[in-house]
mmCIF file of C-alpha atoms in Angstrom:
data_model
loop_
_atom_site.group_PDB
_atom_site.id
_atom_site.type_symbol
_atom_site.label_atom_id
_atom_site.label_comp_id
_atom_site.label_asym_id
_atom_site.label_seq_id
_atom_site.Cartn_x
_atom_site.Cartn_y
_atom_site.Cartn_z
ATOM 1 C CA MET K 1 -4.621 -41.834 -100.879
ATOM 2 C CA GLU K 2 -6.420 -45.087 -100.046
ATOM 3 C CA TYR K 3 -8.637 -45.084 -96.960
ATOM 4 C CA TYR K 4 -8.278 -48.093 -94.688
ATOM 5 C CA LYS K 5 -11.613 -48.885 -93.073
ATOM 6 C CA ARG K 6 -11.725 -48.297 -89.342
ATOM 7 C CA ILE K 7 -13.753 -49.900 -86.607
ATOM 8 C CA GLY K 8 -14.816 -46.357 -85.776
ATOM 9 C CA ASP K 9 -16.649 -46.050 -89.117
ATOM 10 C CA GLU K 10 -19.571 -48.176 -87.973
ATOM 11 C CA LEU K 11 -19.448 -46.783 -84.448
ATOM 12 C CA LEU K 12 -19.835 -43.272 -85.861
ATOM 13 C CA LYS K 13 -22.782 -44.296 -88.033
ATOM 14 C CA ARG K 14 -24.425 -45.907 -85.005
ATOM 15 C CA LYS K 15 -24.043 -42.750 -82.935
ATOM 16 C CA LEU K 16 -25.240 -40.462 -85.727
ATOM 17 C CA ARG K 17 -28.467 -42.451 -85.861
ATOM 18 C CA SER K 18 -29.163 -41.698 -82.204
ATOM 19 C CA SER K 19 -27.553 -38.297 -81.505
ATOM 20 C CA GLY K 20 -27.861 -34.828 -82.937
ATOM 21 C CA ALA K 21 -24.064 -34.486 -82.939
ATOM 22 C CA VAL K 22 -21.088 -36.764 -82.337
ATOM 23 C CA LEU K 23 -17.736 -35.693 -80.898
ATOM 24 C CA ILE K 24 -14.810 -37.857 -82.077
ATOM 25 C CA GLU K 25 -11.963 -37.525 -79.578
ATOM 26 C CA GLY K 26 -8.544 -39.100 -79.584
ATOM 27 C CA ALA K 27 -4.817 -38.753 -80.020
ATOM 28 C CA LYS K 28 -3.444 -36.530 -82.718
ATOM 29 C CA TRP K 29 -2.765 -38.312 -86.052
ATOM 30 C CA CYS K 30 -4.934 -41.325 -85.163
ATOM 31 C CA GLY K 31 -7.341 -40.707 -88.070
ATOM 32 C CA LYS K 32 -10.287 -38.845 -86.524
ATOM 33 C CA THR K 33 -10.752 -36.440 -89.426
ATOM 34 C CA SER K 34 -10.513 -39.156 -92.077
ATOM 35 C CA THR K 35 -13.112 -41.239 -90.272
ATOM 36 C CA GLY K 36 -15.350 -38.210 -89.842
ATOM 37 C CA LEU K 37 -15.103 -37.455 -93.550
ATOM 38 C CA GLN K 38 -16.448 -40.903 -94.428
ATOM 39 C CA ALA K 39 -19.795 -39.914 -92.890
ATOM 40 C CA ALA K 40 -19.799 -36.135 -93.474
ATOM 41 C CA ASN K 41 -21.485 -34.311 -96.357
ATOM 42 C CA SER K 42 -19.750 -30.983 -95.678
ATOM 43 C CA VAL K 43 -16.773 -29.795 -93.639
ATOM 44 C CA PHE K 44 -15.107 -26.787 -92.003
ATOM 45 C CA TYR K 45 -11.369 -27.248 -91.384
ATOM 46 C CA LEU K 46 -11.090 -24.816 -88.493
ATOM 47 C CA GLN K 47 -7.278 -24.959 -88.396
ATOM 48 C CA ASP K 48 -6.897 -24.048 -92.077
ATOM 49 C CA PRO K 49 -4.257 -21.261 -91.849
ATOM 50 C CA ASP K 50 -5.784 -19.439 -94.833
ATOM 51 C CA LYS K 51 -9.208 -19.250 -93.192
ATOM 52 C CA ARG K 52 -8.595 -19.589 -89.469
ATOM 53 C CA SER K 53 -8.739 -15.880 -88.645
ATOM 54 C CA MET K 54 -11.887 -15.468 -90.747
ATOM 55 C CA TYR K 55 -13.559 -18.382 -88.982
ATOM 56 C CA LYS K 56 -12.784 -16.860 -85.584
ATOM 57 C CA LYS K 57 -14.245 -13.513 -86.621
ATOM 58 C CA MET K 58 -17.375 -15.254 -87.878
ATOM 59 C CA ALA K 59 -17.667 -17.057 -84.545
ATOM 60 C CA ASP K 60 -17.296 -13.790 -82.639
ATOM 61 C CA VAL K 61 -20.093 -12.172 -84.623
ATOM 62 C CA GLN K 62 -22.469 -15.085 -85.258
ATOM 63 C CA PRO K 63 -21.336 -18.668 -84.475
ATOM 64 C CA SER K 64 -24.236 -20.145 -86.416
ATOM 65 C CA LEU K 65 -22.524 -18.987 -89.634
ATOM 66 C CA LEU K 66 -20.085 -21.865 -89.131
ATOM 67 C CA LEU K 67 -22.937 -24.356 -89.015
ATOM 68 C CA LYS K 68 -24.047 -23.743 -92.585
ATOM 69 C CA GLY K 69 -23.602 -26.885 -94.606
ATOM 70 C CA GLU K 70 -25.215 -30.134 -95.598
ATOM 71 C CA SER K 71 -25.669 -32.532 -92.695
ATOM 72 C CA PRO K 72 -23.744 -34.210 -91.280
ATOM 73 C CA LEU K 73 -21.414 -31.185 -91.114
ATOM 74 C CA LEU K 74 -17.877 -31.923 -89.895
ATOM 75 C CA LEU K 75 -16.226 -29.315 -87.649
ATOM 76 C CA ASP K 76 -12.592 -30.375 -87.588
ATOM 77 C CA GLU K 77 -10.619 -29.425 -84.427
ATOM 78 C CA TRP K 78 -13.661 -27.658 -82.986
ATOM 79 C CA GLN K 79 -11.843 -26.817 -79.724
ATOM 80 C CA THR K 80 -9.927 -24.031 -81.495
ATOM 81 C CA ILE K 81 -13.243 -22.118 -81.445
ATOM 82 C CA PRO K 82 -14.852 -23.343 -78.182
ATOM 83 C CA VAL K 83 -18.039 -21.285 -78.607
ATOM 84 C CA LEU K 84 -19.040 -23.746 -81.347
ATOM 85 C CA TRP K 85 -19.892 -26.309 -78.673
ATOM 86 C CA ASP K 86 -22.857 -24.289 -77.448
ATOM 87 C CA ALA K 87 -23.756 -23.305 -81.020
ATOM 88 C CA VAL K 88 -23.965 -26.973 -82.008
ATOM 89 C CA ARG K 89 -25.950 -27.865 -78.899
ATOM 90 C CA PHE K 90 -28.435 -25.044 -79.555
ATOM 91 C CA SER K 91 -28.765 -25.953 -83.232
ATOM 92 C CA VAL K 92 -29.500 -29.577 -82.367
ATOM 93 C CA ASP K 93 -32.223 -28.397 -79.994
ATOM 94 C CA GLN K 94 -33.728 -26.243 -82.698
ATOM 95 C CA ARG K 95 -33.606 -28.819 -85.486
ATOM 96 C CA GLN K 96 -34.812 -31.737 -83.343
ATOM 97 C CA ALA K 97 -33.053 -34.188 -85.674
ATOM 98 C CA VAL K 98 -30.253 -36.733 -85.353
ATOM 99 C CA GLY K 99 -27.060 -36.908 -87.418
ATOM 100 C CA GLN K 100 -26.538 -33.164 -87.829
ATOM 101 C CA TYR K 101 -22.903 -32.583 -86.832
ATOM 102 C CA ILE K 102 -19.573 -34.344 -86.384
ATOM 103 C CA LEU K 103 -16.917 -32.666 -84.236
ATOM 104 C CA THR K 104 -13.319 -33.828 -84.007
ATOM 105 C CA GLY K 105 -10.703 -32.846 -81.446
ATOM 106 C CA SER K 106 -7.289 -34.008 -80.232
ATOM 107 C CA ALA K 107 -7.485 -32.228 -76.868
ATOM 108 C CA THR K 108 -10.103 -31.745 -74.184
ATOM 109 C CA PRO K 109 -10.738 -28.066 -73.339
ATOM 110 C CA LEU K 110 -10.563 -27.211 -69.649
ATOM 111 C CA ARG K 111 -13.879 -26.122 -68.210
ATOM 112 C CA ASP K 112 -12.327 -23.621 -65.815
ATOM 113 C CA ARG K 113 -10.520 -21.789 -68.604
ATOM 114 C CA GLN K 114 -13.352 -21.988 -71.112
ATOM 115 C CA SER K 115 -16.367 -21.442 -68.857
ATOM 116 C CA ASP K 116 -17.155 -18.118 -70.491
ATOM 117 C CA GLU K 117 -17.275 -19.846 -73.894
ATOM 118 C CA ILE K 118 -18.778 -23.244 -73.014
ATOM 119 C CA GLU K 119 -21.888 -22.999 -70.866
ATOM 120 C CA HIS K 120 -23.533 -26.396 -71.362
ATOM 121 C CA THR K 121 -22.301 -29.991 -71.300
ATOM 122 C CA GLY K 122 -24.144 -31.111 -74.412
ATOM 123 C CA THR K 123 -25.761 -34.017 -72.560
ATOM 124 C CA GLY K 124 -28.502 -35.566 -74.662
ATOM 125 C CA ARG K 125 -27.448 -33.679 -77.782
ATOM 126 C CA ILE K 126 -23.747 -34.448 -78.316
ATOM 127 C CA SER K 127 -22.474 -38.004 -77.839
ATOM 128 C CA ARG K 128 -18.788 -38.893 -77.557
ATOM 129 C CA MET K 129 -16.724 -41.437 -79.419
ATOM 130 C CA LEU K 130 -13.109 -42.212 -78.560
ATOM 131 C CA MET K 131 -10.741 -43.132 -81.384
ATOM 132 C CA ARG K 132 -7.382 -44.734 -80.802
ATOM 133 C CA PRO K 133 -4.526 -45.439 -83.228
ATOM 134 C CA MET K 134 -5.079 -48.289 -85.661
ATOM 135 C CA SER K 135 -5.170 -51.864 -84.417
ATOM 136 C CA LEU K 136 -3.236 -54.565 -86.255
ATOM 137 C CA TRP K 137 -6.457 -55.753 -87.869
ATOM 138 C CA GLU K 138 -7.332 -52.283 -89.151
ATOM 139 C CA SER K 139 -3.855 -51.863 -90.657
ATOM 140 C CA HIS K 140 -4.219 -55.310 -92.336
ATOM 141 C CA HIS K 141 -1.429 -56.900 -90.281
ATOM 142 C CA SER K 142 -3.685 -59.250 -88.315
ATOM 143 C CA SER K 143 -5.371 -62.102 -90.153
ATOM 144 C CA GLY K 144 -8.529 -61.566 -88.094
ATOM 145 C CA GLU K 145 -9.322 -65.292 -87.974
ATOM 146 C CA ILE K 146 -10.313 -65.125 -84.296
ATOM 147 C CA SER K 147 -13.168 -62.765 -83.431
ATOM 148 C CA LEU K 148 -13.394 -61.258 -79.961
ATOM 149 C CA GLN K 149 -17.148 -60.858 -80.334
ATOM 150 C CA ALA K 150 -17.536 -64.495 -81.397
ATOM 151 C CA LEU K 151 -15.646 -65.648 -78.309
ATOM 152 C CA PHE K 152 -18.197 -63.783 -76.198
ATOM 153 C CA ASP K 153 -21.283 -64.738 -78.208
ATOM 154 C CA LYS K 154 -20.716 -68.373 -79.157
ATOM 155 C CA PRO K 155 -19.153 -71.179 -77.114
ATOM 156 C CA GLN K 156 -15.996 -72.173 -78.981
ATOM 157 C CA LYS K 157 -15.072 -75.832 -78.625
ATOM 158 C CA GLU K 158 -12.140 -75.574 -80.968
ATOM 159 C CA ILE K 159 -10.256 -72.764 -82.702
ATOM 160 C CA PHE K 160 -7.274 -72.754 -85.007
ATOM 161 C CA ALA K 161 -5.367 -70.005 -86.797
ATOM 162 C CA GLU K 162 -1.802 -69.248 -87.775
ATOM 163 C CA ASN K 163 -0.172 -65.955 -86.866
ATOM 164 C CA PRO K 164 1.171 -64.121 -89.947
ATOM 165 C CA LEU K 165 3.463 -62.001 -87.765
ATOM 166 C CA THR K 166 6.892 -63.113 -86.622
ATOM 167 C CA ILE K 167 8.503 -61.697 -83.493
ATOM 168 C CA GLU K 168 10.545 -59.432 -85.780
ATOM 169 C CA ASP K 169 7.329 -58.230 -87.424
ATOM 170 C CA LEU K 170 5.804 -57.472 -84.022
ATOM 171 C CA ALA K 171 8.868 -55.487 -82.976
ATOM 172 C CA TYR K 172 8.579 -53.381 -86.105
ATOM 173 C CA GLN K 173 4.810 -52.849 -85.754
ATOM 174 C CA MET K 174 5.241 -51.752 -82.155
ATOM 175 C CA CYS K 175 7.879 -49.219 -83.187
ATOM 176 C CA VAL K 176 5.901 -47.687 -86.072
ATOM 177 C CA GLY K 177 2.632 -47.740 -84.140
ATOM 178 C CA GLY K 178 -0.916 -47.490 -85.374
ATOM 179 C CA TRP K 179 -0.595 -44.146 -87.151
ATOM 180 C CA PRO K 180 -2.536 -44.242 -90.440
ATOM 181 C CA GLY K 181 -0.017 -42.082 -92.272
ATOM 182 C CA ASN K 182 2.633 -44.776 -91.844
ATOM 183 C CA LEU K 183 0.756 -47.125 -94.161
ATOM 184 C CA PHE K 184 2.044 -45.213 -97.179
ATOM 185 C CA LEU K 185 5.672 -44.782 -96.082
ATOM 186 C CA ASN K 186 8.633 -47.059 -96.562
ATOM 187 C CA LYS K 187 9.849 -48.899 -93.459
ATOM 188 C CA GLU K 188 12.725 -46.566 -92.672
ATOM 189 C CA ASP K 189 10.593 -43.431 -92.894
ATOM 190 C CA ALA K 190 7.716 -44.995 -90.943
ATOM 191 C CA LEU K 191 10.066 -45.602 -88.020
ATOM 192 C CA GLU K 192 10.603 -41.835 -87.768
ATOM 193 C CA THR K 193 6.922 -41.039 -87.248
ATOM 194 C CA ALA K 194 6.783 -41.776 -83.522
ATOM 195 C CA TYR K 195 9.950 -39.746 -82.931
ATOM 196 C CA ASN K 196 8.370 -36.830 -84.796
ATOM 197 C CA TYR K 197 5.193 -37.304 -82.769
ATOM 198 C CA VAL K 198 7.053 -37.098 -79.461
ATOM 199 C CA ASP K 199 9.057 -34.058 -80.553
ATOM 200 C CA GLU K 200 5.921 -32.147 -81.568
ATOM 201 C CA LEU K 201 4.180 -33.208 -78.378
ATOM 202 C CA ILE K 202 7.037 -31.897 -76.232
ATOM 203 C CA GLN K 203 7.779 -28.728 -78.174
ATOM 204 C CA TRP K 204 4.248 -27.607 -78.978
ATOM 205 C CA ASP K 205 1.146 -29.646 -78.119
ATOM 206 C CA ILE K 206 1.597 -29.977 -74.376
ATOM 207 C CA HIS K 207 1.954 -26.206 -73.962
ATOM 208 C CA ARG K 208 -1.073 -25.453 -76.090
ATOM 209 C CA VAL K 209 -3.431 -27.888 -74.364
ATOM 210 C CA ASP K 210 -3.884 -25.711 -71.271
ATOM 211 C CA GLY K 211 -2.131 -22.506 -72.262
ATOM 212 C CA THR K 212 0.736 -22.887 -69.782
ATOM 213 C CA GLU K 213 4.410 -23.166 -70.676
ATOM 214 C CA LYS K 214 6.163 -26.354 -69.657
ATOM 215 C CA ASN K 215 9.828 -27.188 -69.547
ATOM 216 C CA PRO K 216 10.527 -29.426 -72.580
ATOM 217 C CA ASP K 217 13.290 -31.332 -70.773
ATOM 218 C CA ARG K 218 10.951 -31.949 -67.864
ATOM 219 C CA VAL K 219 8.176 -33.141 -70.195
ATOM 220 C CA ARG K 220 10.569 -35.608 -71.776
ATOM 221 C CA SER K 221 11.711 -36.760 -68.330
ATOM 222 C CA VAL K 222 8.107 -37.400 -67.230
ATOM 223 C CA LEU K 223 7.381 -39.298 -70.446
ATOM 224 C CA ARG K 224 10.521 -41.409 -70.036
ATOM 225 C CA SER K 225 9.588 -42.257 -66.450
ATOM 226 C CA TYR K 226 6.110 -43.274 -67.561
ATOM 227 C CA ALA K 227 7.568 -45.388 -70.367
ATOM 228 C CA ARG K 228 9.981 -47.129 -68.009
ATOM 229 C CA ASN K 229 7.009 -48.116 -65.848
ATOM 230 C CA ILE K 230 4.731 -49.161 -68.686
ATOM 231 C CA SER K 231 2.307 -52.032 -68.002
ATOM 232 C CA THR K 232 2.895 -51.835 -64.247
ATOM 233 C CA MET K 233 0.918 -50.541 -61.264
ATOM 234 C CA THR K 234 3.150 -47.573 -60.538
ATOM 235 C CA SER K 235 2.174 -44.967 -57.978
ATOM 236 C CA ALA K 236 2.651 -41.229 -58.340
ATOM 237 C CA THR K 237 5.234 -41.490 -55.568
ATOM 238 C CA THR K 238 7.297 -43.963 -57.594
ATOM 239 C CA LEU K 239 7.038 -41.810 -60.696
ATOM 240 C CA MET K 240 8.125 -38.797 -58.675
ATOM 241 C CA LYS K 241 11.206 -40.611 -57.350
ATOM 242 C CA ASP K 242 12.091 -41.673 -60.873
ATOM 243 C CA VAL K 243 11.717 -38.170 -62.314
ATOM 244 C CA ARG K 244 13.600 -36.592 -59.407
ATOM 245 C CA ALA K 245 16.637 -38.719 -60.178
ATOM 246 C CA ASN K 246 17.296 -36.219 -62.974
ATOM 247 C CA ASP K 247 15.160 -33.256 -61.866
ATOM 248 C CA ILE K 248 15.309 -32.617 -58.107
ATOM 249 C CA SER K 249 13.265 -29.399 -58.307
ATOM 250 C CA ILE K 250 10.033 -30.911 -59.667
ATOM 251 C CA THR K 251 7.072 -30.782 -57.268
ATOM 252 C CA ASP K 252 4.087 -33.103 -56.821
ATOM 253 C CA LYS K 253 1.825 -30.371 -58.199
ATOM 254 C CA THR K 254 3.957 -29.988 -61.317
ATOM 255 C CA LEU K 255 4.077 -33.727 -61.992
ATOM 256 C CA THR K 256 0.303 -33.946 -61.614
ATOM 257 C CA ALA K 257 -0.163 -31.035 -64.032
ATOM 258 C CA TYR K 258 2.098 -32.654 -66.633
ATOM 259 C CA LEU K 259 0.337 -36.030 -66.377
ATOM 260 C CA THR K 260 -3.052 -34.331 -66.604
ATOM 261 C CA ALA K 261 -1.966 -32.541 -69.780
ATOM 262 C CA LEU K 262 -0.777 -35.841 -71.299
ATOM 263 C CA ARG K 263 -4.120 -37.454 -70.496
ATOM 264 C CA ARG K 264 -6.028 -34.555 -72.012
ATOM 265 C CA LEU K 265 -3.965 -35.012 -75.180
ATOM 266 C CA PHE K 266 -4.914 -38.730 -75.180
ATOM 267 C CA VAL K 267 -1.224 -39.697 -75.011
ATOM 268 C CA ILE K 268 -1.410 -41.785 -71.837
ATOM 269 C CA GLU K 269 -4.412 -43.951 -71.038
ATOM 270 C CA ASP K 270 -4.157 -45.964 -67.847
ATOM 271 C CA VAL K 271 -5.967 -49.254 -67.282
ATOM 272 C CA LYS K 272 -8.225 -49.128 -64.220
ATOM 273 C CA ALA K 273 -8.566 -51.906 -61.673
ATOM 274 C CA TRP K 274 -11.477 -54.356 -61.826
ATOM 275 C CA LYS K 275 -13.333 -54.849 -58.552
ATOM 276 C CA PRO K 276 -15.416 -58.039 -58.600
ATOM 277 C CA SER K 277 -17.015 -59.788 -55.631
ATOM 278 C CA LEU K 278 -14.650 -62.405 -54.229
ATOM 279 C CA ARG K 279 -15.127 -65.608 -52.284
ATOM 280 C CA SER K 280 -12.007 -64.922 -50.229
ATOM 281 C CA LYS K 281 -11.029 -61.976 -48.039
ATOM 282 C CA SER K 282 -8.180 -61.001 -50.364
ATOM 283 C CA ALA K 283 -7.873 -57.275 -50.864
ATOM 284 C CA ILE K 284 -8.095 -56.008 -54.437
ATOM 285 C CA ARG K 285 -5.398 -53.570 -55.411
ATOM 286 C CA THR K 286 -7.029 -50.511 -56.927
ATOM 287 C CA SER K 287 -4.021 -48.818 -58.554
ATOM 288 C CA ASN K 288 -4.148 -48.142 -62.279
ATOM 289 C CA LYS K 289 -1.624 -49.653 -64.673
ATOM 290 C CA CYS K 290 0.480 -47.259 -66.721
ATOM 291 C CA HIS K 291 -0.259 -47.405 -70.437
ATOM 292 C CA PHE K 292 0.225 -45.233 -73.490
ATOM 293 C CA VAL K 293 -2.404 -44.943 -76.195
ATOM 294 C CA ASP K 294 0.146 -46.532 -78.537
ATOM 295 C CA PRO K 295 3.397 -48.409 -77.730
ATOM 296 C CA SER K 296 5.332 -46.456 -80.361
ATOM 297 C CA ILE K 297 5.231 -43.345 -78.148
ATOM 298 C CA ALA K 298 6.916 -45.156 -75.262
ATOM 299 C CA ILE K 299 9.428 -46.734 -77.634
ATOM 300 C CA ALA K 300 10.316 -43.367 -79.184
ATOM 301 C CA VAL K 301 10.642 -41.709 -75.759
ATOM 302 C CA LEU K 302 13.037 -44.470 -74.682
ATOM 303 C CA GLU K 303 14.913 -44.092 -78.014
ATOM 304 C CA LEU K 304 14.491 -47.725 -78.967
ATOM 305 C CA ASN K 305 14.140 -49.476 -82.321
ATOM 306 C CA PRO K 306 13.219 -52.993 -83.497
ATOM 307 C CA SER K 307 16.757 -54.279 -82.960
ATOM 308 C CA SER K 308 17.005 -52.986 -79.391
ATOM 309 C CA LEU K 309 13.613 -54.488 -78.550
ATOM 310 C CA LEU K 310 14.741 -57.882 -79.809
ATOM 311 C CA SER K 311 17.829 -57.693 -77.589
ATOM 312 C CA ASP K 312 15.814 -57.071 -74.395
ATOM 313 C CA PHE K 313 12.866 -59.473 -74.200
ATOM 314 C CA ASN K 314 11.962 -58.371 -70.685
ATOM 315 C CA LEU K 315 11.263 -54.817 -71.858
ATOM 316 C CA PHE K 316 9.787 -56.205 -75.096
ATOM 317 C CA GLY K 317 7.230 -58.058 -72.986
ATOM 318 C CA TYR K 318 6.026 -54.937 -71.171
ATOM 319 C CA LEU K 319 5.722 -53.017 -74.430
ATOM 320 C CA PHE K 320 4.005 -55.974 -76.097
ATOM 321 C CA GLU K 321 1.373 -55.829 -73.371
ATOM 322 C CA ASP K 322 0.840 -52.164 -74.238
ATOM 323 C CA LEU K 323 0.243 -53.149 -77.877
ATOM 324 C CA CYS K 324 -2.236 -55.833 -76.810
ATOM 325 C CA VAL K 325 -4.113 -53.405 -74.549
ATOM 326 C CA ARG K 326 -4.390 -50.947 -77.440
ATOM 327 C CA ASP K 327 -5.826 -53.548 -79.798
ATOM 328 C CA VAL K 328 -8.189 -55.168 -77.302
ATOM 329 C CA ARG K 329 -9.533 -51.737 -76.364
ATOM 330 C CA VAL K 330 -10.251 -51.052 -80.032
ATOM 331 C CA TYR K 331 -11.832 -54.479 -80.594
ATOM 332 C CA SER K 332 -13.990 -54.121 -77.470
ATOM 333 C CA GLN K 333 -15.640 -50.874 -78.553
ATOM 334 C CA PRO K 334 -18.203 -52.324 -81.015
ATOM 335 C CA ILE K 335 -19.497 -54.689 -78.326
ATOM 336 C CA ARG K 336 -19.534 -51.930 -75.695
ATOM 337 C CA GLY K 337 -16.633 -53.383 -73.764
ATOM 338 C CA GLU K 338 -14.114 -51.771 -71.449
ATOM 339 C CA VAL K 339 -10.677 -53.026 -70.436
ATOM 340 C CA PHE K 340 -9.576 -53.338 -66.795
ATOM 341 C CA HIS K 341 -6.852 -55.245 -64.955
ATOM 342 C CA TYR K 342 -7.004 -57.412 -61.832
ATOM 343 C CA HIS K 343 -4.451 -57.731 -59.035
ATOM 344 C CA ASP K 344 -5.074 -58.791 -55.440
ATOM 345 C CA SER K 345 -3.101 -58.952 -52.225
ATOM 346 C CA THR K 346 -2.019 -62.544 -52.939
ATOM 347 C CA ASN K 347 -0.430 -61.314 -56.209
ATOM 348 C CA LEU K 348 -2.990 -63.182 -58.280
ATOM 349 C CA GLU K 349 -3.453 -61.071 -61.383
ATOM 350 C CA SER K 350 -4.870 -60.822 -64.872
ATOM 351 C CA ASP K 351 -3.358 -58.387 -67.352
ATOM 352 C CA MET K 352 -6.751 -57.575 -68.832
ATOM 353 C CA ILE K 353 -10.351 -58.031 -67.828
ATOM 354 C CA ILE K 354 -12.710 -57.288 -70.722
ATOM 355 C CA ARG K 355 -16.060 -56.305 -69.259
ATOM 356 C CA LEU K 356 -19.108 -55.720 -71.436
ATOM 357 C CA ASN K 357 -21.923 -53.403 -70.424
ATOM 358 C CA ASP K 358 -24.292 -56.371 -70.047
ATOM 359 C CA GLY K 359 -22.117 -57.873 -67.289
ATOM 360 C CA ARG K 360 -20.291 -60.493 -69.351
ATOM 361 C CA TRP K 361 -16.536 -60.578 -68.870
ATOM 362 C CA ALA K 362 -13.370 -62.392 -69.887
ATOM 363 C CA ALA K 363 -9.916 -62.623 -68.356
ATOM 364 C CA VAL K 364 -6.778 -62.254 -70.471
ATOM 365 C CA GLU K 365 -3.125 -62.858 -69.712
ATOM 366 C CA VAL K 366 -0.499 -61.432 -72.081
ATOM 367 C CA LYS K 367 2.615 -63.501 -72.751
ATOM 368 C CA LEU K 368 5.013 -62.698 -75.571
ATOM 369 C CA GLY K 369 6.198 -66.295 -75.960
ATOM 370 C CA GLY K 370 4.895 -69.763 -75.199
ATOM 371 C CA LYS K 371 7.264 -70.642 -72.337
ATOM 372 C CA GLU K 372 5.045 -68.905 -69.762
ATOM 373 C CA GLU K 373 1.812 -70.401 -71.078
ATOM 374 C CA GLU K 374 1.357 -72.892 -68.242
ATOM 375 C CA VAL K 375 1.811 -70.255 -65.543
ATOM 376 C CA ALA K 376 -0.618 -67.933 -67.339
ATOM 377 C CA ALA K 377 -3.271 -70.648 -67.677
ATOM 378 C CA THR K 378 -2.896 -71.627 -64.014
ATOM 379 C CA ASN K 379 -3.369 -67.991 -62.954
ATOM 380 C CA LEU K 380 -6.482 -67.588 -65.078
ATOM 381 C CA LEU K 381 -8.087 -70.759 -63.750
ATOM 382 C CA LYS K 382 -7.219 -69.773 -60.192
ATOM 383 C CA LEU K 383 -8.780 -66.343 -60.735
ATOM 384 C CA VAL K 384 -12.087 -67.945 -61.740
ATOM 385 C CA LYS K 385 -12.149 -69.897 -58.469
ATOM 386 C CA THR K 386 -11.742 -66.708 -56.431
ATOM 387 C CA ILE K 387 -14.776 -64.997 -58.008
ATOM 388 C CA ASP K 388 -18.076 -65.129 -56.161
ATOM 389 C CA VAL K 389 -20.326 -66.306 -59.010
ATOM 390 C CA GLY K 390 -23.371 -65.430 -56.935
ATOM 391 C CA GLN K 391 -22.439 -61.768 -57.317
ATOM 392 C CA THR K 392 -20.355 -61.768 -60.509
ATOM 393 C CA LYS K 393 -21.069 -63.865 -63.597
ATOM 394 C CA SER K 394 -18.745 -66.670 -64.615
ATOM 395 C CA PRO K 395 -16.342 -65.602 -67.371
ATOM 396 C CA SER K 396 -17.367 -66.000 -70.990
ATOM 397 C CA PHE K 397 -13.848 -67.242 -71.740
ATOM 398 C CA LEU K 398 -10.235 -67.200 -70.581
ATOM 399 C CA MET K 399 -7.487 -66.262 -73.013
ATOM 400 C CA ILE K 400 -3.723 -66.052 -73.243
ATOM 401 C CA LEU K 401 -2.805 -63.386 -75.794
ATOM 402 C CA THR K 402 0.596 -64.104 -77.308
ATOM 403 C CA GLY K 403 3.123 -63.330 -79.986
ATOM 404 C CA GLY K 404 3.308 -67.045 -80.805
ATOM 405 C CA GLN K 405 2.506 -68.915 -83.988
ATOM 406 C CA TYR K 406 -0.839 -70.669 -83.484
ATOM 407 C CA ALA K 407 -4.289 -70.063 -82.019
ATOM 408 C CA TYR K 408 -5.873 -73.056 -80.290
ATOM 409 C CA ARG K 409 -7.959 -74.171 -77.322
ATOM 410 C CA ARG K 410 -6.122 -75.927 -74.536
ATOM 411 C CA ALA K 411 -7.492 -79.048 -72.849
ATOM 412 C CA ASP K 412 -8.349 -76.938 -69.776
ATOM 413 C CA GLY K 413 -10.506 -74.662 -71.946
ATOM 414 C CA VAL K 414 -8.144 -71.672 -71.984
ATOM 415 C CA PHE K 415 -7.722 -70.115 -75.429
ATOM 416 C CA VAL K 416 -4.248 -69.270 -76.724
ATOM 417 C CA VAL K 417 -4.512 -66.538 -79.360
ATOM 418 C CA PRO K 418 -1.721 -64.661 -81.129
ATOM 419 C CA ILE K 419 -2.393 -60.925 -81.341
ATOM 420 C CA GLY K 420 -1.818 -61.280 -85.101
ATOM 421 C CA CYS K 421 -4.952 -63.440 -85.408
ATOM 422 C CA LEU K 422 -7.408 -61.277 -83.455
ATOM 423 C CA LYS K 423 -10.161 -58.951 -84.699
ATOM 424 C CA PRO K 424 -13.324 -57.343 -83.240
#
């Protein structure tokens, strides 16, 4: 099966050159193992049903037996044998060399349950790398004519590109999601993947992540509530009211536990609020925005398909923002960027703030079509005027991310870029 190159390939190589071991974390099926294999010289598949019990016995007797192999050694789904964390950390200390191990995992072990098996954090020995589902550029659906890094690094007087994706194409890509296995399926079968993902999540994964049984109907209800509030600043109180419409017995503690489990499985990934210094006395709203790691999960939970998305452009817009957040997060990683959102008490907002670790930043508004372009540009320009440039740098650029046809620079300097033209 052909391997589609991932942005994570180079990120992994970079980390292996500076760390004794690298932990690749991320949602199930997003391609962690395949990416790890591109850099590994040997591998232990710890969930191999033919060898799993033997591996656990080896770990009970002498964990170092599972570290025998040519470096970098890949330990796939390491969290099934948590004692390997300390074994890897100790081995790195002993070898005093970088690039020794690659660990992959689709869940984060709880410290309180695993404290007898994991005694050290791994700081200084094991670095972390988050993988998300494939972006449109990685799956070869974006032309990649507009580079996010170039927008930060070089002043762009003019840009031009044509989006290869129609609105119908976008609806389909949002429904199938960025799951690498879909690249080799026909369209009808690929649409089933997200439904299968949600079913396995509800029936199996969410119970296994912390060892506690959860009501499948309740899990689905929580997921549906989260999906209905996607791309919005929704409080736990609002989510609770929504869930209680169909489940009056759920408690705050239970809802928190379910959301925590979904975060530990890398299924939901909220966007945090950006808190710059302002010229005005406007209060910055600090609530997170609800987002999934991939829009296909929300779409499957809501039992939608490309046709139903195209018949409800309001909902399409919220889910399109989720797609854009996924891709911009992926494209920001190589330049050490993080994605936030901005919203203040005057209701001035920006759907995304891309902030690099060197202090540079850019503001992005997401609009599915071109009719709202003027309002988006006005908001972005107004946001710049509210920032105290004595405390926070001026933005590197302002951008409207769209599902439209062309990429170009407006007369006011704001870039309009279709998501189907963007790359790292």
